[in-house]
Tab-separated table of C-alpha atoms in Angstrom:
chain	number	residue	atom	x	y	z
A	12	MET	CA	114.679	-32.396	-49.543
A	13	SER	CA	113.838	-31.140	-53.014
A	14	THR	CA	116.344	-28.713	-54.447
A	15	TYR	CA	115.366	-25.478	-56.097
A	16	ARG	CA	116.434	-26.936	-59.457
A	17	ASP	CA	114.192	-29.988	-58.927
A	18	LEU	CA	111.282	-27.820	-57.914
A	19	ALA	CA	111.737	-25.460	-60.840
A	20	HIS	CA	111.895	-28.420	-63.231
A	21	ARG	CA	108.515	-29.650	-61.971
A	22	GLY	CA	106.856	-26.460	-63.137
A	23	THR	CA	108.743	-23.306	-64.017
A	24	ALA	CA	105.544	-21.736	-65.296
A	25	ARG	CA	104.233	-21.657	-61.718
A	26	ALA	CA	106.865	-19.108	-60.729
A	27	THR	CA	104.622	-16.299	-61.983
A	28	VAL	CA	104.650	-13.238	-59.749
A	29	LEU	CA	101.180	-11.860	-59.086
A	30	ARG	CA	101.177	-8.192	-58.254
A	31	THR	CA	98.077	-8.036	-56.098
A	32	VAL	CA	95.583	-10.085	-54.187
A	33	GLY	CA	92.845	-7.596	-54.988
A	34	THR	CA	90.520	-5.628	-52.791
A	35	ARG	CA	87.482	-7.893	-52.751
A	36	GLU	CA	89.003	-10.387	-50.368
A	37	ARG	CA	85.853	-11.331	-48.534
A	38	ARG	CA	83.997	-12.474	-51.625
A	39	SER	CA	87.092	-14.056	-53.131
A	40	LEU	CA	87.859	-16.272	-50.142
A	41	LEU	CA	84.553	-18.077	-50.624
A	42	THR	CA	85.766	-19.317	-54.011
A	43	ALA	CA	89.445	-19.693	-53.140
A	44	PRO	CA	90.771	-23.211	-53.769
A	45	ARG	CA	90.634	-25.494	-50.756
A	46	VAL	CA	94.295	-26.411	-51.077
A	47	PRO	CA	97.132	-26.444	-48.535
A	48	THR	CA	99.323	-23.359	-48.443
A	49	VAL	CA	102.380	-22.332	-46.428
A	50	GLY	CA	102.338	-19.422	-43.998
A	51	ILE	CA	105.554	-17.741	-42.839
A	52	ASP	CA	105.727	-15.491	-39.767
A	53	ILE	CA	108.964	-13.486	-39.537
A	54	GLY	CA	109.825	-11.702	-36.318
A	55	GLY	CA	112.930	-10.287	-34.724
A	56	THR	CA	113.784	-13.585	-32.990
A	57	LYS	CA	112.088	-16.389	-34.925
A	58	VAL	CA	110.902	-17.526	-38.331
A	59	MET	CA	107.878	-19.831	-38.128
A	60	ALA	CA	106.576	-21.744	-41.133
A	61	GLY	CA	103.577	-24.030	-41.367
A	62	VAL	CA	101.335	-25.837	-43.824
A	63	VAL	CA	97.730	-24.729	-43.244
A	64	ASP	CA	94.559	-26.174	-44.733
A	65	ALA	CA	91.486	-24.238	-45.862
A	66	ASP	CA	89.888	-24.486	-42.398
A	67	GLY	CA	92.846	-22.912	-40.624
A	68	ASN	CA	94.239	-26.195	-39.288
A	69	ILE	CA	98.038	-26.424	-39.047
A	70	LEU	CA	99.155	-29.657	-40.717
A	71	GLU	CA	102.841	-29.227	-39.924
A	72	LYS	CA	104.914	-26.455	-38.361
A	73	LEU	CA	108.638	-25.641	-38.393
A	74	ARG	CA	110.462	-22.983	-36.432
A	75	THR	CA	113.980	-21.594	-36.504
A	76	GLU	CA	115.813	-18.585	-35.129
A	77	THR	CA	115.888	-15.429	-37.215
A	78	PRO	CA	119.387	-14.948	-38.645
A	79	ASP	CA	121.317	-12.153	-36.999
A	80	LYS	CA	120.035	-8.776	-38.203
A	81	SER	CA	123.564	-7.632	-39.003
A	82	LYS	CA	123.655	-10.159	-41.853
A	83	SER	CA	122.410	-9.416	-45.357
A	84	PRO	CA	118.675	-9.721	-46.187
A	85	LYS	CA	119.555	-12.674	-48.401
A	86	VAL	CA	120.326	-14.738	-45.292
A	87	VAL	CA	116.717	-14.359	-44.130
A	88	GLU	CA	115.457	-15.082	-47.638
A	89	ASP	CA	117.548	-18.263	-47.697
A	90	THR	CA	115.954	-19.326	-44.411
A	91	ILE	CA	112.444	-18.794	-45.797
A	92	VAL	CA	113.186	-20.751	-48.970
A	93	GLU	CA	114.725	-23.642	-47.044
A	94	LEU	CA	111.678	-23.899	-44.758
A	95	VAL	CA	109.275	-23.883	-47.713
A	96	LEU	CA	111.267	-26.498	-49.613
A	97	ASP	CA	111.435	-28.674	-46.505
A	98	LEU	CA	107.658	-28.545	-46.080
A	99	SER	CA	107.092	-29.115	-49.813
A	100	ASP	CA	108.840	-32.489	-49.529
A	101	ARG	CA	105.872	-33.758	-47.495
A	102	HIS	CA	102.988	-31.550	-48.658
A	103	ASP	CA	101.534	-30.383	-51.972
A	104	VAL	CA	102.047	-26.650	-51.468
A	105	HIS	CA	100.082	-24.303	-53.766
A	106	ALA	CA	101.113	-20.857	-52.489
A	107	VAL	CA	103.222	-19.130	-49.844
A	108	GLY	CA	102.105	-16.242	-47.630
A	109	ILE	CA	104.608	-14.193	-45.614
A	110	GLY	CA	103.716	-12.060	-42.594
A	111	ALA	CA	106.653	-9.747	-41.845
A	112	ALA	CA	107.241	-7.533	-38.824
A	113	GLY	CA	107.691	-4.309	-40.728
A	114	TRP	CA	106.121	-1.803	-43.085
A	115	VAL	CA	104.970	-3.377	-46.345
A	116	ASP	CA	104.203	-1.220	-49.367
A	117	ALA	CA	100.721	-0.971	-50.886
A	118	ASP	CA	101.613	-3.470	-53.642
A	119	ARG	CA	102.648	-5.971	-50.980
A	120	ASN	CA	106.013	-6.546	-52.561
A	121	ARG	CA	108.584	-4.455	-50.704
A	122	ILE	CA	109.428	-4.326	-47.004
A	123	LEU	CA	109.888	-0.586	-46.618
A	124	PHE	CA	111.321	-0.841	-43.112
A	125	ALA	CA	111.708	-3.615	-40.535
A	126	PRO	CA	112.874	-2.497	-37.078
A	127	HIS	CA	114.375	-5.870	-36.131
A	128	LEU	CA	115.812	-6.898	-39.511
A	129	SER	CA	118.129	-5.235	-42.028
A	130	TRP	CA	115.357	-4.779	-44.606
A	131	ARG	CA	115.139	-1.328	-46.154
A	132	ASN	CA	112.954	-1.078	-49.288
A	133	GLU	CA	113.550	-4.785	-49.850
A	134	PRO	CA	111.586	-6.443	-52.744
A	135	LEU	CA	110.883	-9.553	-50.663
A	136	ARG	CA	107.997	-10.956	-52.706
A	137	ASP	CA	109.844	-10.750	-56.016
A	138	ARG	CA	113.008	-12.251	-54.534
A	139	ILE	CA	111.220	-15.185	-52.897
A	140	SER	CA	108.878	-15.892	-55.822
A	141	SER	CA	111.858	-15.980	-58.206
A	142	ARG	CA	113.236	-18.899	-56.190
A	143	LEU	CA	110.038	-20.876	-55.601
A	144	ALA	CA	107.683	-22.568	-58.060
A	145	VAL	CA	104.532	-21.184	-56.401
A	146	PRO	CA	103.004	-17.694	-56.114
A	147	VAL	CA	103.975	-15.621	-53.073
A	148	MET	CA	102.028	-13.074	-50.982
A	149	VAL	CA	103.642	-10.619	-48.512
A	150	ASP	CA	101.871	-8.559	-45.842
A	151	ASN	CA	102.458	-6.992	-42.443
A	152	ASP	CA	102.342	-9.593	-39.649
A	153	ALA	CA	99.638	-7.745	-37.697
A	154	ASN	CA	97.435	-7.748	-40.819
A	155	THR	CA	97.884	-11.486	-41.262
A	156	ALA	CA	97.169	-12.133	-37.568
A	157	ALA	CA	94.011	-10.029	-37.715
A	158	TRP	CA	92.872	-11.888	-40.827
A	159	ALA	CA	93.349	-15.222	-39.028
A	160	GLU	CA	91.367	-14.065	-35.989
A	161	TRP	CA	88.578	-12.799	-38.250
A	162	ARG	CA	88.447	-16.032	-40.227
A	163	PHE	CA	89.028	-18.621	-37.508
A	164	GLY	CA	89.357	-16.985	-34.082
A	165	ALA	CA	87.997	-14.334	-31.736
A	166	GLY	CA	86.791	-12.046	-34.536
A	167	ARG	CA	84.548	-14.478	-36.387
A	168	GLY	CA	81.269	-12.884	-37.442
A	169	GLU	CA	82.516	-9.308	-36.972
A	170	ASP	CA	82.207	-6.832	-39.848
A	171	HIS	CA	84.327	-4.091	-38.235
A	172	LEU	CA	87.318	-5.386	-36.308
A	173	VAL	CA	90.473	-3.812	-34.921
A	174	MET	CA	93.337	-5.999	-33.740
A	175	ILE	CA	96.004	-4.807	-31.318
A	176	THR	CA	99.137	-6.897	-30.888
A	177	LEU	CA	101.021	-6.345	-27.644
A	178	GLY	CA	104.578	-7.593	-27.784
A	179	THR	CA	107.874	-5.756	-27.570
A	180	GLY	CA	105.892	-2.822	-28.958
A	181	ILE	CA	102.344	-2.393	-30.233
A	182	GLY	CA	101.157	-3.353	-33.696
A	183	GLY	CA	97.680	-3.300	-35.136
A	184	ALA	CA	95.355	-3.924	-38.039
A	185	ILE	CA	91.923	-2.850	-39.270
A	186	LEU	CA	89.347	-5.054	-41.019
A	187	GLU	CA	86.121	-3.690	-42.449
A	188	ASP	CA	83.586	-5.784	-44.341
A	189	GLY	CA	86.119	-8.558	-44.770
A	190	GLN	CA	88.864	-6.349	-46.183
A	191	VAL	CA	92.177	-5.493	-44.558
A	192	LYS	CA	92.562	-1.708	-44.548
A	193	ARG	CA	96.185	-1.036	-45.417
A	194	GLY	CA	96.014	2.670	-46.214
A	195	LYS	CA	97.217	4.563	-49.258
A	196	TYR	CA	100.856	3.592	-48.734
A	197	GLY	CA	100.334	0.223	-47.048
A	198	VAL	CA	101.366	1.207	-43.507
A	199	ALA	CA	98.018	1.689	-41.718
A	200	GLY	CA	97.600	0.204	-38.247
A	201	GLU	CA	100.774	1.495	-36.586
A	202	PHE	CA	98.772	2.299	-33.452
A	203	GLY	CA	101.766	1.946	-31.140
A	204	HIS	CA	103.124	5.274	-32.313
A	205	MET	CA	100.090	7.383	-31.493
A	206	GLN	CA	101.238	10.032	-29.037
A	207	VAL	CA	99.445	9.672	-25.701
A	208	VAL	CA	101.818	11.611	-23.392
A	209	PRO	CA	103.365	14.728	-24.952
A	210	GLY	CA	107.008	14.898	-23.932
A	211	GLY	CA	106.816	11.423	-22.390
A	212	HIS	CA	109.194	8.470	-22.628
A	213	ARG	CA	111.453	8.452	-25.668
A	214	CYS	CA	110.388	5.856	-28.249
A	215	ALA	CA	112.646	3.916	-30.619
A	216	CYS	CA	110.786	5.601	-33.501
A	217	GLY	CA	112.399	8.899	-32.442
A	218	ASN	CA	109.325	10.543	-30.919
A	219	ARG	CA	108.271	10.881	-27.289
A	220	GLY	CA	105.169	9.648	-25.503
A	221	CYS	CA	104.133	6.931	-27.954
A	222	TRP	CA	101.404	4.559	-26.780
A	223	GLU	CA	103.729	1.550	-26.861
A	224	GLN	CA	105.954	3.230	-24.273
A	225	TYR	CA	103.111	2.813	-21.765
A	226	SER	CA	101.303	-0.353	-22.827
A	227	SER	CA	103.639	-3.029	-24.192
A	228	GLY	CA	106.054	-5.720	-23.134
A	229	ASN	CA	108.907	-3.223	-23.115
A	230	ALA	CA	106.940	-0.845	-20.883
A	231	LEU	CA	106.067	-3.645	-18.469
A	232	VAL	CA	109.681	-4.822	-18.141
A	233	ARG	CA	111.049	-1.271	-17.943
A	234	GLU	CA	108.824	-0.410	-14.966
A	235	ALA	CA	109.668	-3.631	-13.132
A	236	ARG	CA	113.406	-3.167	-13.661
A	237	GLU	CA	113.265	0.444	-12.485
A	238	LEU	CA	111.634	-0.609	-9.221
A	239	ALA	CA	114.119	-3.452	-8.790
A	240	THR	CA	117.109	-1.188	-9.539
A	241	ALA	CA	115.836	1.298	-6.947
A	242	ASP	CA	115.703	-1.615	-4.468
A	243	SER	CA	112.048	-0.826	-3.787
A	244	PRO	CA	110.518	-2.950	-1.003
A	245	VAL	CA	107.651	-3.889	-3.351
A	246	ALA	CA	110.204	-5.460	-5.708
A	247	TYR	CA	111.904	-7.771	-3.194
A	248	ASN	CA	110.031	-10.839	-4.425
A	249	ILE	CA	111.038	-10.421	-8.056
A	250	ILE	CA	114.615	-9.461	-7.066
A	251	GLU	CA	114.863	-12.711	-5.137
A	252	ARG	CA	113.420	-14.674	-8.055
A	253	VAL	CA	116.189	-13.426	-10.408
A	254	ASN	CA	118.923	-13.689	-7.751
A	255	GLY	CA	119.545	-9.968	-7.939
A	256	ASN	CA	120.153	-9.965	-11.716
A	257	VAL	CA	117.762	-7.201	-12.735
A	258	SER	CA	118.450	-7.796	-16.431
A	259	ASP	CA	116.850	-11.251	-16.057
A	260	ILE	CA	113.428	-9.726	-15.368
A	261	THR	CA	111.133	-10.541	-18.300
A	262	GLY	CA	107.503	-10.096	-19.222
A	263	PRO	CA	106.620	-13.800	-18.792
A	264	LEU	CA	108.213	-13.775	-15.318
A	265	ILE	CA	106.150	-10.736	-14.318
A	266	THR	CA	102.994	-12.460	-15.556
A	267	GLU	CA	103.901	-15.655	-13.671
A	268	LEU	CA	104.440	-13.783	-10.419
A	269	ALA	CA	101.216	-11.809	-10.900
A	270	ARG	CA	99.309	-15.072	-11.224
A	271	GLU	CA	100.925	-16.166	-7.956
A	272	GLY	CA	99.591	-13.013	-6.308
A	273	ASP	CA	102.687	-10.777	-6.258
A	274	ALA	CA	101.247	-7.317	-5.527
A	275	MET	CA	103.819	-5.358	-7.548
A	276	CYS	CA	103.429	-7.503	-10.653
A	277	VAL	CA	99.639	-7.354	-10.423
A	278	GLU	CA	99.841	-3.566	-10.165
A	279	LEU	CA	102.206	-3.286	-13.132
A	280	LEU	CA	99.852	-5.316	-15.342
A	281	GLN	CA	96.967	-3.145	-14.169
A	282	ASP	CA	98.915	-0.027	-15.181
A	283	ILE	CA	99.677	-1.506	-18.616
A	284	GLY	CA	96.027	-2.545	-18.955
A	285	GLN	CA	94.748	0.912	-18.053
A	286	TRP	CA	96.932	2.506	-20.723
A	287	LEU	CA	95.686	-0.130	-23.123
A	288	GLY	CA	92.091	0.881	-22.348
A	289	VAL	CA	92.878	4.564	-22.943
A	290	GLY	CA	94.325	3.789	-26.360
A	291	ILE	CA	91.395	1.557	-27.270
A	292	ALA	CA	88.981	4.347	-26.354
A	293	ASN	CA	90.875	6.695	-28.694
A	294	LEU	CA	90.691	4.127	-31.499
A	295	ALA	CA	86.966	3.659	-30.866
A	296	ALA	CA	86.454	7.400	-31.280
A	297	ALA	CA	88.299	7.327	-34.608
A	298	LEU	CA	87.224	3.980	-36.096
A	299	ASP	CA	84.073	2.848	-34.219
A	300	PRO	CA	84.629	-0.927	-34.638
A	301	SER	CA	82.354	-3.596	-33.196
A	302	CYS	CA	85.241	-5.601	-31.739
A	303	PHE	CA	88.809	-5.181	-30.496
A	304	VAL	CA	90.937	-8.331	-30.496
A	305	ILE	CA	93.982	-8.212	-28.216
A	306	GLY	CA	96.863	-10.465	-29.244
A	307	GLY	CA	100.620	-10.719	-28.879
A	308	GLY	CA	102.742	-12.177	-26.105
A	309	VAL	CA	101.627	-9.748	-23.375
A	310	SER	CA	97.996	-10.811	-23.872
A	311	ALA	CA	98.933	-14.110	-22.165
A	312	ALA	CA	98.257	-12.242	-18.897
A	313	ASP	CA	94.568	-12.513	-19.867
A	314	ASP	CA	92.213	-10.876	-17.326
A	315	LEU	CA	95.107	-9.477	-15.290
A	316	LEU	CA	95.601	-7.185	-18.307
A	317	ILE	CA	92.335	-7.168	-20.236
A	318	GLY	CA	90.148	-6.636	-17.166
A	319	PRO	CA	91.760	-3.255	-16.338
A	320	ALA	CA	91.738	-2.414	-20.057
A	321	ARG	CA	87.959	-2.911	-20.234
A	322	ASP	CA	87.465	-0.715	-17.144
A	323	ALA	CA	89.637	2.088	-18.532
A	324	PHE	CA	87.965	1.800	-21.931
A	325	ARG	CA	84.544	2.384	-20.389
A	326	ARG	CA	85.819	5.365	-18.368
A	327	HIS	CA	87.455	7.090	-21.340
A	328	LEU	CA	85.092	6.194	-24.184
A	329	THR	CA	83.691	9.264	-25.920
A	330	GLY	CA	79.903	9.433	-25.500
A	331	ARG	CA	79.964	6.706	-22.842
A	332	GLY	CA	76.508	5.734	-21.704
A	333	TYR	CA	74.942	6.897	-24.979
A	334	ARG	CA	76.555	4.614	-27.548
A	335	PRO	CA	77.122	0.875	-28.033
A	336	GLU	CA	80.424	-0.382	-26.634
A	337	ALA	CA	82.753	-2.464	-28.743
A	338	ARG	CA	83.542	-5.954	-27.515
A	339	ILE	CA	87.108	-6.474	-26.247
A	340	ALA	CA	88.332	-10.056	-26.627
A	341	ARG	CA	91.625	-11.856	-26.236
A	342	ALA	CA	92.945	-13.429	-29.437
A	343	GLN	CA	92.328	-17.180	-29.693
A	344	LEU	CA	95.001	-18.392	-32.118
A	345	GLY	CA	98.040	-17.488	-30.035
A	346	PRO	CA	101.493	-17.092	-31.605
A	347	GLU	CA	100.419	-19.014	-34.731
A	348	ALA	CA	97.886	-16.349	-35.801
A	349	GLY	CA	100.247	-14.505	-38.138
A	350	MET	CA	101.338	-17.722	-39.809
A	351	VAL	CA	97.777	-19.016	-40.242
A	352	GLY	CA	96.564	-15.687	-41.620
A	353	ALA	CA	99.447	-15.433	-44.089
A	354	ALA	CA	98.712	-18.939	-45.369
A	355	ASP	CA	94.995	-18.207	-45.721
A	356	LEU	CA	95.553	-14.917	-47.559
A	357	SER	CA	97.917	-16.686	-49.948
A	358	ARG	CA	95.064	-19.005	-50.953
A	359	LEU	CA	93.524	-16.009	-52.696
A	360	VAL	CA	96.753	-15.644	-54.684
A	361	ALA	CA	96.624	-19.360	-55.495
A	362	ARG	CA	93.076	-18.917	-56.781
A	363	ARG	CA	94.074	-16.083	-59.107
A	364	PHE	CA	97.167	-17.984	-60.223
A	365	ARG	CA	95.121	-21.070	-61.087
A	366	ARG	CA	92.636	-18.975	-63.082
A	367	ALA	CA	95.449	-17.200	-64.951
A	368	ASN	CA	97.210	-20.501	-65.604
A	369	ARG	CA	93.976	-22.071	-66.865
A	370	ARG	CA	93.526	-19.199	-69.307
A	371	ARG	CA	97.096	-19.676	-70.551
A	372	VAL	CA	96.437	-23.390	-71.070
A	373	GLU	CA	93.188	-22.637	-72.923
A	374	ARG	CA	94.968	-20.153	-75.196
A	375	TYR	CA	97.699	-22.695	-75.872
A	376	GLU	CA	95.128	-25.389	-76.692
A	377	ARG	CA	93.278	-23.033	-79.070
A	378	TYR	CA	96.564	-22.225	-80.780
A	379	GLU	CA	97.395	-25.939	-81.120
A	380	ARG	CA	93.964	-26.639	-82.648
A	381	TYR	CA	94.424	-23.739	-85.064
A	382	ALA	CA	97.930	-24.902	-86.012
A	383	GLU	CA	96.748	-28.476	-86.489
A	384	ALA	CA	93.892	-27.270	-88.729
A	385	ARG	CA	96.359	-25.270	-90.837
A	386	ARG	CA	98.687	-28.244	-91.160
A	387	THR	CA	95.790	-30.430	-92.221
A	388	ALA	CA	94.599	-27.880	-94.796
A	389	GLN	CA	98.108	-27.483	-96.215
A	390	GLY	CA	98.488	-31.273	-96.437
A	391	THR	CA	95.389	-31.558	-98.591
């Protein structure tokens, strides 16, 4: 594997930090260089890195566990750098994009807050770019996933798209006219913390009744475990499956049993789906997109979840019967969406870097010609 010193020696000038990707992403991507870039997806349990080409194809992928959150942020940064250097041994990497599960500031440099990592106002982009010989882009992981679905997946051809990621909680992103809408402070799309039940279940954010307390992986598992703990007759099948260890009940197990026809698990997914539809109807009233893309691990339940969501959406949509209905689609790129989107967005940074570097080279060449002319004139 190349060391940082080796990599820096090959081109220290490439370590330039670019402050922004710019707002005209849609037009820019058409002229972005068709070069391989690395995408990084950082979650609470895993760090995934992959080399992605200009068509969204993954050329190589690596995955490792996220270092324990009690450790310093530098431990996670070390993991990212090692993955990039490993991939750079076999690929000509031109830029790195990072999708992080947390709030990213408007400049896309600092992680303001990450619920599953010890990042608090952490200048991640500057720290990583100071150690790598390529430009670096940082964004929220839901934004990068939405970008990937718009470019290569379920959202292709849509001008107004909202993505909802159902995992442990609920994340989201907004794309309009090919631009990710990040908000004034960079933290738009935190749909999971809309209040849907005043005084409802307590949320980790500190409030009560947040949407993600009723339509997420945590909500699904919580309801199943409550029924199992109460020794409900409808939970006997799942209790038997986990040998009485209620803590072993997981979202994937609930989905598996629902597919096998377990009535309780089917009903729980229907409940989660109905709450999902209510939230989507609220977002439609506020944002009026043409398409909702549903991603994240819980979306693996497919029609067991999305079918009830579509029904609830139609029942709760404001002006139903008198307005066009947004399309609701399951995400196509799976768990790699955030990584692919981060890599693709970083190609825009690579484009701007190459243009800036070319201008520096041109200025240097003009200076050399001027200096050579002066030397010649002085020699005569």
